[in-house]
CSV table of C-alpha atoms in Angstrom, one decimal:
chain,number,residue,atom,x,y,z
M,1,UNK,CA,124.6,118.1,157.7
M,2,UNK,CA,126.9,121.1,158.2
M,3,UNK,CA,127.0,124.4,156.4
M,4,UNK,CA,129.7,125.0,153.9
M,5,UNK,CA,128.1,128.2,152.5
M,6,UNK,CA,124.7,129.2,151.1
M,7,UNK,CA,123.3,126.2,149.4
M,8,UNK,CA,122.5,126.2,145.7
M,9,UNK,CA,119.7,124.1,144.3
M,10,UNK,CA,120.4,123.1,140.6
M,11,UNK,CA,117.6,122.0,138.4
M,12,UNK,CA,118.5,120.5,135.1
M,13,UNK,CA,115.9,119.5,132.5
M,14,UNK,CA,115.7,115.7,131.6
M,15,UNK,CA,114.0,113.9,128.8
M,16,UNK,CA,110.3,114.4,128.7
M,17,UNK,CA,110.5,117.8,130.2
M,18,UNK,CA,109.1,121.0,128.9
M,19,UNK,CA,112.5,122.7,127.7
M,20,UNK,CA,114.1,125.2,130.2
M,21,UNK,CA,117.6,126.5,130.9
M,22,UNK,CA,119.3,124.9,133.9
M,23,UNK,CA,118.6,126.8,137.1
M,24,UNK,CA,121.0,127.5,139.9
M,25,UNK,CA,119.0,128.9,142.7
M,26,UNK,CA,120.6,130.0,145.9
M,27,UNK,CA,118.7,129.0,149.2
M,28,UNK,CA,119.5,131.7,151.9
M,29,UNK,CA,118.6,130.4,155.4
M,30,UNK,CA,115.0,131.1,156.0
M,31,UNK,CA,114.1,132.2,152.6
M,32,UNK,CA,111.2,130.4,150.7
M,33,UNK,CA,111.6,130.2,147.0
M,34,UNK,CA,108.6,129.7,144.7
M,35,UNK,CA,108.9,127.6,141.6
M,36,UNK,CA,106.3,128.4,139.0
M,37,UNK,CA,105.3,130.0,135.7
M,38,UNK,CA,106.9,133.4,134.7
M,39,UNK,CA,103.3,134.8,134.0
M,40,UNK,CA,100.9,134.8,137.0
M,41,UNK,CA,97.7,133.8,135.3
M,42,UNK,CA,95.6,135.3,138.3
M,43,UNK,CA,97.0,138.8,138.1
M,44,UNK,CA,98.5,138.8,134.6
M,45,UNK,CA,101.7,140.0,136.4
M,46,UNK,CA,104.8,139.1,134.5
M,47,UNK,CA,107.8,138.0,136.4
M,48,UNK,CA,111.2,137.7,134.8
M,49,UNK,CA,112.6,134.2,134.6
M,50,UNK,CA,116.3,133.8,134.9
M,51,UNK,CA,118.7,130.8,135.6
M,52,UNK,CA,118.9,132.0,139.2
M,53,UNK,CA,115.2,132.1,140.2
M,54,UNK,CA,112.3,129.7,140.2
M,55,UNK,CA,110.2,131.3,137.4
M,56,UNK,CA,110.1,129.2,134.2
M,57,UNK,CA,109.8,131.2,131.0
M,58,UNK,CA,107.2,130.6,128.2
M,59,UNK,CA,108.7,129.1,125.0
M,60,UNK,CA,107.9,129.7,121.5
M,61,UNK,CA,107.7,126.2,120.1
M,62,UNK,CA,106.5,125.1,116.7
M,63,UNK,CA,106.3,128.6,115.4
M,64,UNK,CA,103.4,129.7,117.6
M,65,UNK,CA,103.0,132.1,120.4
M,66,UNK,CA,105.2,132.0,123.5
M,67,UNK,CA,103.3,129.7,126.0
M,68,UNK,CA,104.1,128.5,129.5
M,69,UNK,CA,104.0,124.8,130.1
M,70,UNK,CA,100.4,124.1,130.7
M,71,UNK,CA,100.8,121.7,133.7
M,72,UNK,CA,102.7,124.4,135.6
M,73,UNK,CA,100.9,126.7,138.0
M,74,UNK,CA,102.1,130.3,138.5
M,75,UNK,CA,102.9,129.4,142.2
M,76,UNK,CA,103.5,125.7,141.9
M,77,UNK,CA,105.9,124.6,144.7
M,78,UNK,CA,107.8,126.1,147.7
M,79,UNK,CA,111.5,125.2,148.2
M,80,UNK,CA,113.5,126.2,151.3
M,81,UNK,CA,116.7,125.4,153.4
M,82,UNK,CA,116.4,125.3,157.2
M,83,UNK,CA,120.1,124.9,158.0
M,84,UNK,CA,120.0,121.1,158.0
M,85,UNK,CA,118.0,120.1,154.9
M,86,UNK,CA,116.3,121.3,151.7
M,87,UNK,CA,112.5,120.9,151.7
M,88,UNK,CA,109.7,121.1,149.1
M,89,UNK,CA,106.0,121.5,149.4
M,90,UNK,CA,103.3,121.5,146.7
M,91,UNK,CA,101.0,124.5,146.8
M,92,UNK,CA,97.8,122.5,146.2
M,93,UNK,CA,98.3,122.6,142.4
M,94,UNK,CA,95.9,120.7,140.2
M,95,UNK,CA,98.5,118.8,138.4
M,96,UNK,CA,100.7,118.1,141.5
M,97,UNK,CA,104.5,117.9,142.4
M,98,UNK,CA,106.3,114.6,142.2
M,99,UNK,CA,109.6,113.6,143.7
M,100,UNK,CA,110.9,110.3,142.0
M,101,UNK,CA,107.7,109.6,140.4
M,102,UNK,CA,105.6,109.9,143.6
M,103,UNK,CA,103.1,112.6,144.1
M,104,UNK,CA,104.0,114.6,147.3
M,105,UNK,CA,101.6,115.7,150.0
M,106,UNK,CA,102.9,117.9,152.8
M,107,UNK,CA,106.5,118.7,153.1
M,108,UNK,CA,109.4,116.5,151.7
M,109,UNK,CA,113.2,116.5,152.0
M,110,UNK,CA,115.0,116.6,148.7
M,111,UNK,CA,118.5,115.3,147.9
M,112,UNK,CA,120.9,115.5,145.0
M,113,UNK,CA,119.9,113.0,142.5
M,114,UNK,CA,116.2,113.3,143.1
M,115,UNK,CA,113.9,113.9,140.1
M,116,UNK,CA,111.3,116.6,140.6
M,117,UNK,CA,108.3,116.8,138.3
M,118,UNK,CA,106.2,119.9,138.4
M,119,UNK,CA,102.7,119.0,137.0
M,120,UNK,CA,101.9,115.9,134.8
M,121,UNK,CA,101.6,115.3,131.3
M,122,UNK,CA,98.4,116.7,129.7
M,123,UNK,CA,97.1,114.4,126.9
M,124,UNK,CA,96.3,116.1,123.6
M,125,UNK,CA,92.7,115.7,122.5
M,126,UNK,CA,90.1,117.1,119.9
M,127,UNK,CA,89.8,120.1,122.1
M,128,UNK,CA,93.4,121.0,122.3
M,129,UNK,CA,94.0,124.1,120.0
M,130,UNK,CA,96.4,123.7,117.1
M,131,UNK,CA,98.8,126.5,118.5
M,132,UNK,CA,99.5,124.3,121.5
M,133,UNK,CA,102.5,122.2,120.8
M,134,UNK,CA,103.0,118.7,122.3
M,135,UNK,CA,106.0,120.5,124.2
M,136,UNK,CA,103.5,122.8,126.0
M,137,UNK,CA,101.6,119.9,127.4
M,138,UNK,CA,104.7,118.6,129.1
M,139,UNK,CA,105.5,119.1,132.7
M,140,UNK,CA,108.9,120.6,134.1
M,141,UNK,CA,111.0,117.5,134.9
M,142,UNK,CA,114.4,118.2,136.3
M,143,UNK,CA,117.2,116.3,138.1
M,144,UNK,CA,118.2,118.1,141.4
M,145,UNK,CA,121.7,118.7,142.5
M,146,UNK,CA,122.5,120.4,145.7
M,147,UNK,CA,125.8,122.2,146.3
M,148,UNK,CA,127.1,124.0,149.5
M,149,UNK,CA,125.6,121.3,151.8
M,150,UNK,CA,127.9,118.5,153.1
M,151,UNK,CA,127.0,115.5,155.3
M,152,UNK,CA,128.8,115.1,158.6
């Protein structure tokens, strides 16, 4: 692979995903990008989700409160570019990270056209509060596109 410019990782929601706005995340050489929930559950620190970062915003669905997707951890996955490829690593999350429906362990290369899933579907049961919509139980599922990287 050769460098055309700073690569951009695009994440576009696909069917079955918790809804989110398409993301266009630049991957400067050596920078590690975290994909995760906008609200850090451990510190209650609020991050600001935008189309250009890895934070996913809570959604107000079904008339209830704004809630993040429940399968998504606050720091779920790392993504980075090393000058030759784009890599991803799950951060030991309870609901996992999947590439093309296979749960990943360790570091994996990602390519345009891959499907990334952050978390797994949580089944509704009798203990699920009524204010939690079915959408909140869905993982983030996105098609990956990479721009600014060409193959030699």
